[in-house]
């Protein structure tokens, strides 16, 4: 099984982290991982197509947010919480608070009124 | 002079704010505005082409980060700091701390080592 690449936490930029978190599906994955130690891709994909989810997991890994390891045929994912909190103190907390603060914040989109 | 459109702060999503902040030029603008009450586009553009800067200012306005008003022929910009802090408490602080925490963090990019 091929090795899964992860950046060193010092090599990720704040721009990369913010970009990775600027997508509702990726935010949903991070929010789920925040509440658990580790989860399989299947447990996190919300029934979405594997191809698009692979992309989202790669963006999250490249931004230093998620660590993925092989376990048999499954991929197990964990948030790099402690490392991220050391590199960007308070950032993940503030983002996830923002997601939760407003009911439905995660799925909230601009209404037609705002266009 | 045409009216400049701004969303109500309740209509912006956390994803929009994070996306707007995921670009080094836009982060630089926000960081400069953090340290002042108001600044013209010229004072914020770092000598970059007007066409690309117009795009960046529009992304920042659409995300509820920046308020722009006409003053004669100039556009004056201000951070919507209080409103943002009410809507997404601690978020802007955490992002700007992350930008400042590492020397050169704003311009830091992945090294060839990480590829």
Coordinates of C-alpha atoms in Angstrom, one line a residue:
Chain A
X1 CA 0.0 0.0 0.0
X2 CA 1.5 3.4 -0.9
X3 CA 2.7 5.7 1.7
X4 CA 0.5 8.7 2.5
X5 CA 2.3 12.0 2.5
X6 CA 2.0 14.6 5.2
X7 CA 3.7 17.9 5.5
X8 CA 5.6 18.9 8.6
X9 CA 3.5 21.3 10.6
X10 CA 6.1 24.0 10.3
X11 CA 5.8 23.9 6.5
X12 CA 2.1 24.7 6.3
X13 CA 1.0 28.3 5.9
X14 CA -2.0 30.0 7.5
X15 CA -3.3 30.7 4.0
X16 CA -3.3 26.9 3.2
X17 CA -5.1 26.2 6.5
X18 CA -7.7 28.9 5.8
X19 CA -8.2 27.7 2.3
X20 CA -8.7 24.1 3.4
X21 CA -11.3 25.3 5.9
X22 CA -13.2 27.5 3.4
X23 CA -15.2 24.6 2.0
X24 CA -18.4 23.3 3.8
X25 CA -17.6 19.6 3.2
X26 CA -14.1 20.0 4.5
X27 CA -15.3 22.0 7.5
X28 CA -17.8 19.2 8.2
X29 CA -15.0 16.6 8.2
X30 CA -12.9 18.7 10.5
X31 CA -15.8 19.3 12.8
X32 CA -16.5 15.5 13.0
X33 CA -12.8 14.8 13.6
X34 CA -12.8 17.4 16.4
X35 CA -15.3 15.3 18.3
X36 CA -13.4 11.9 17.9
X37 CA -9.9 10.6 18.1
X38 CA -9.9 8.9 14.7
X39 CA -12.4 8.0 12.0
X40 CA -12.4 6.1 8.7
X41 CA -13.1 7.9 5.4
X42 CA -16.3 6.0 5.1
X43 CA -17.5 7.3 8.5
X44 CA -16.7 10.9 7.4
X45 CA -17.9 11.0 3.8
X46 CA -21.6 11.5 4.4
X47 CA -22.4 9.2 1.6
X48 CA -20.7 11.4 -1.0
X49 CA -18.8 10.1 -4.0
X50 CA -15.3 8.6 -3.2
X51 CA -13.6 10.6 -6.0
X52 CA -14.6 14.0 -4.7
X53 CA -13.9 13.0 -1.1
X54 CA -10.4 11.9 -2.0
X55 CA -9.7 15.4 -3.2
X56 CA -11.1 16.9 0.0
X57 CA -9.0 14.6 2.2
X58 CA -5.9 15.5 0.2
X59 CA -6.5 19.2 0.7
X60 CA -6.9 18.7 4.4
X61 CA -3.7 16.6 4.6
X62 CA -1.7 19.0 2.5
X63 CA -2.8 21.8 4.9
X64 CA -1.6 19.9 7.9
X65 CA -5.1 19.5 9.3
X66 CA -5.6 15.8 9.0
X67 CA -3.3 12.8 9.5
X68 CA -4.3 9.6 7.6
X69 CA -2.9 6.2 8.3
X70 CA -3.6 2.8 6.6
X71 CA -5.3 0.2 8.7
X72 CA -5.9 -2.9 6.6
X73 CA -7.9 -1.7 3.6
X74 CA -9.3 1.3 5.5
X75 CA -7.9 4.8 5.9
X76 CA -8.1 6.2 9.4
X77 CA -8.1 10.0 9.9
X78 CA -7.2 12.2 12.8
X79 CA -7.1 15.9 13.3
X80 CA -3.5 17.2 14.0
X81 CA -5.1 19.2 16.8
X82 CA -2.1 19.6 19.2
X83 CA 0.4 20.5 16.4
X84 CA -2.0 22.9 14.8
X85 CA -2.8 24.6 18.1
X86 CA 0.9 25.0 18.7
X87 CA 1.6 26.5 15.3
X88 CA -1.6 28.6 15.0
X89 CA -2.9 29.1 18.6
X90 CA -6.6 29.5 18.9
X91 CA -7.3 29.3 15.1
X92 CA -9.1 26.0 14.9
X93 CA -11.1 26.8 18.1
X94 CA -12.2 30.1 16.6
X95 CA -13.2 28.5 13.3
X96 CA -15.1 25.7 14.8
X97 CA -16.9 28.0 17.3
X98 CA -17.9 30.1 14.3
X99 CA -19.3 27.1 12.6
X100 CA -21.3 26.1 15.6
X101 CA -22.3 29.6 16.8
X102 CA -25.1 30.1 14.3
X103 CA -27.6 27.3 13.9
X104 CA -27.0 25.7 10.6
X105 CA -23.9 27.8 10.2
X106 CA -22.1 24.9 8.5
X107 CA -24.6 24.7 5.7
X108 CA -25.6 28.3 5.6
X109 CA -25.4 29.9 2.2
X110 CA -26.2 33.4 1.0
X111 CA -29.9 33.8 0.4
X112 CA -31.2 35.3 -2.9
X113 CA -31.7 38.5 -1.0
X114 CA -28.0 39.0 -0.7
X115 CA -27.2 38.7 -4.4
Chain B
X1 CA -20.5 57.6 -8.6
X2 CA -22.0 54.1 -8.3
X3 CA -23.0 52.7 -5.0
X4 CA -20.7 50.1 -3.5
X5 CA -22.5 47.0 -2.3
X6 CA -21.9 45.4 1.1
X7 CA -23.6 42.3 2.5
X8 CA -25.3 42.4 5.9
X9 CA -22.9 40.8 8.4
X10 CA -25.5 38.1 9.2
X11 CA -25.5 37.0 5.5
X12 CA -21.8 36.2 5.3
X13 CA -20.7 32.6 6.0
X14 CA -17.7 31.5 7.8
X15 CA -16.6 29.7 4.6
X16 CA -16.7 33.0 2.8
X17 CA -14.6 34.7 5.4
X18 CA -12.0 31.9 5.5
X19 CA -11.8 31.9 1.7
X20 CA -11.3 35.7 1.6
X21 CA -8.5 35.3 4.1
X22 CA -6.8 32.4 2.4
X23 CA -4.9 34.7 0.0
X24 CA -1.6 36.4 1.0
X25 CA -2.5 39.7 -0.7
X26 CA -5.9 39.9 0.9
X27 CA -4.4 38.9 4.3
X28 CA -1.9 41.7 3.9
X29 CA -4.8 44.2 3.2
X30 CA -6.7 43.0 6.3
X31 CA -3.5 43.2 8.4
X32 CA -2.9 46.8 7.4
X33 CA -6.5 47.7 8.0
X34 CA -6.3 46.1 11.4
X35 CA -3.7 48.7 12.4
X36 CA -5.6 51.8 11.1
X37 CA -9.2 53.1 11.1
X38 CA -9.4 53.7 7.3
X39 CA -7.2 53.6 4.3
X40 CA -7.4 54.4 0.6
X41 CA -7.0 51.6 -2.0
X42 CA -3.8 53.3 -3.1
X43 CA -2.4 53.1 0.4
X44 CA -3.2 49.4 0.6
X45 CA -2.3 48.1 -2.9
X46 CA 1.5 47.7 -2.4
X47 CA 2.0 49.1 -5.9
X48 CA 0.1 46.1 -7.5
X49 CA -2.0 46.5 -10.6
X50 CA -5.4 48.1 -10.0
X51 CA -7.3 45.4 -12.0
X52 CA -6.2 42.6 -9.7
X53 CA -6.6 44.7 -6.6
X54 CA -10.2 45.5 -7.5
X55 CA -10.9 41.8 -7.5
X56 CA -9.3 41.4 -4.0
X57 CA -11.2 44.3 -2.5
X58 CA -14.4 42.9 -3.9
X59 CA -13.8 39.5 -2.4
X60 CA -13.1 41.2 1.0
X61 CA -16.3 43.3 0.7
X62 CA -18.4 40.3 -0.3
X63 CA -17.1 38.4 2.7
X64 CA -18.1 41.2 5.0
X65 CA -14.5 41.9 6.0
X66 CA -14.1 45.4 4.5
X67 CA -16.4 48.4 4.1
X68 CA -15.6 50.8 1.3
X69 CA -16.9 54.3 0.9
X70 CA -16.4 56.9 -1.7
X71 CA -14.5 60.1 -0.7
X72 CA -14.2 62.3 -3.8
X73 CA -12.4 60.2 -6.3
X74 CA -10.9 57.9 -3.7
X75 CA -12.2 54.7 -2.1
X76 CA -11.7 54.6 1.6
X77 CA -11.6 51.1 3.2
X78 CA -12.2 50.0 6.8
X79 CA -12.3 46.6 8.5
X80 CA -15.7 45.6 9.8
X81 CA -14.0 44.6 13.0
X82 CA -16.8 45.0 15.6
X83 CA -19.4 43.4 13.4
X84 CA -17.2 40.5 12.5
X85 CA -16.1 40.0 16.1
X86 CA -19.7 39.8 17.1
X87 CA -20.6 37.3 14.3
X88 CA -17.5 35.2 14.5
X89 CA -15.9 35.8 18.0
X90 CA -12.1 35.5 18.1
X91 CA -11.8 34.5 14.4
X92 CA -10.1 37.6 13.1
X93 CA -7.8 37.8 16.1
X94 CA -6.7 34.2 15.7
X95 CA -6.1 34.6 12.0
X96 CA -4.0 37.8 12.4
X97 CA -2.1 36.3 15.4
X98 CA -1.3 33.3 13.1
X99 CA -0.1 35.7 10.4
X100 CA 2.2 37.5 12.9
X101 CA 3.3 34.6 15.0
X102 CA 5.9 33.2 12.6
X103 CA 8.3 35.7 11.2
X104 CA 7.5 36.1 7.5
X105 CA 4.4 34.0 8.1
X106 CA 2.5 36.2 5.6
X107 CA 4.8 35.4 2.8
X108 CA 5.8 31.9 3.9
X109 CA 5.4 29.2 1.3
X110 CA 6.1 25.5 1.2
X111 CA 9.7 24.8 0.5
X112 CA 10.8 22.3 -2.1
X113 CA 11.5 19.9 0.7
X114 CA 7.9 19.5 1.4
X115 CA 7.0 18.4 -2.1

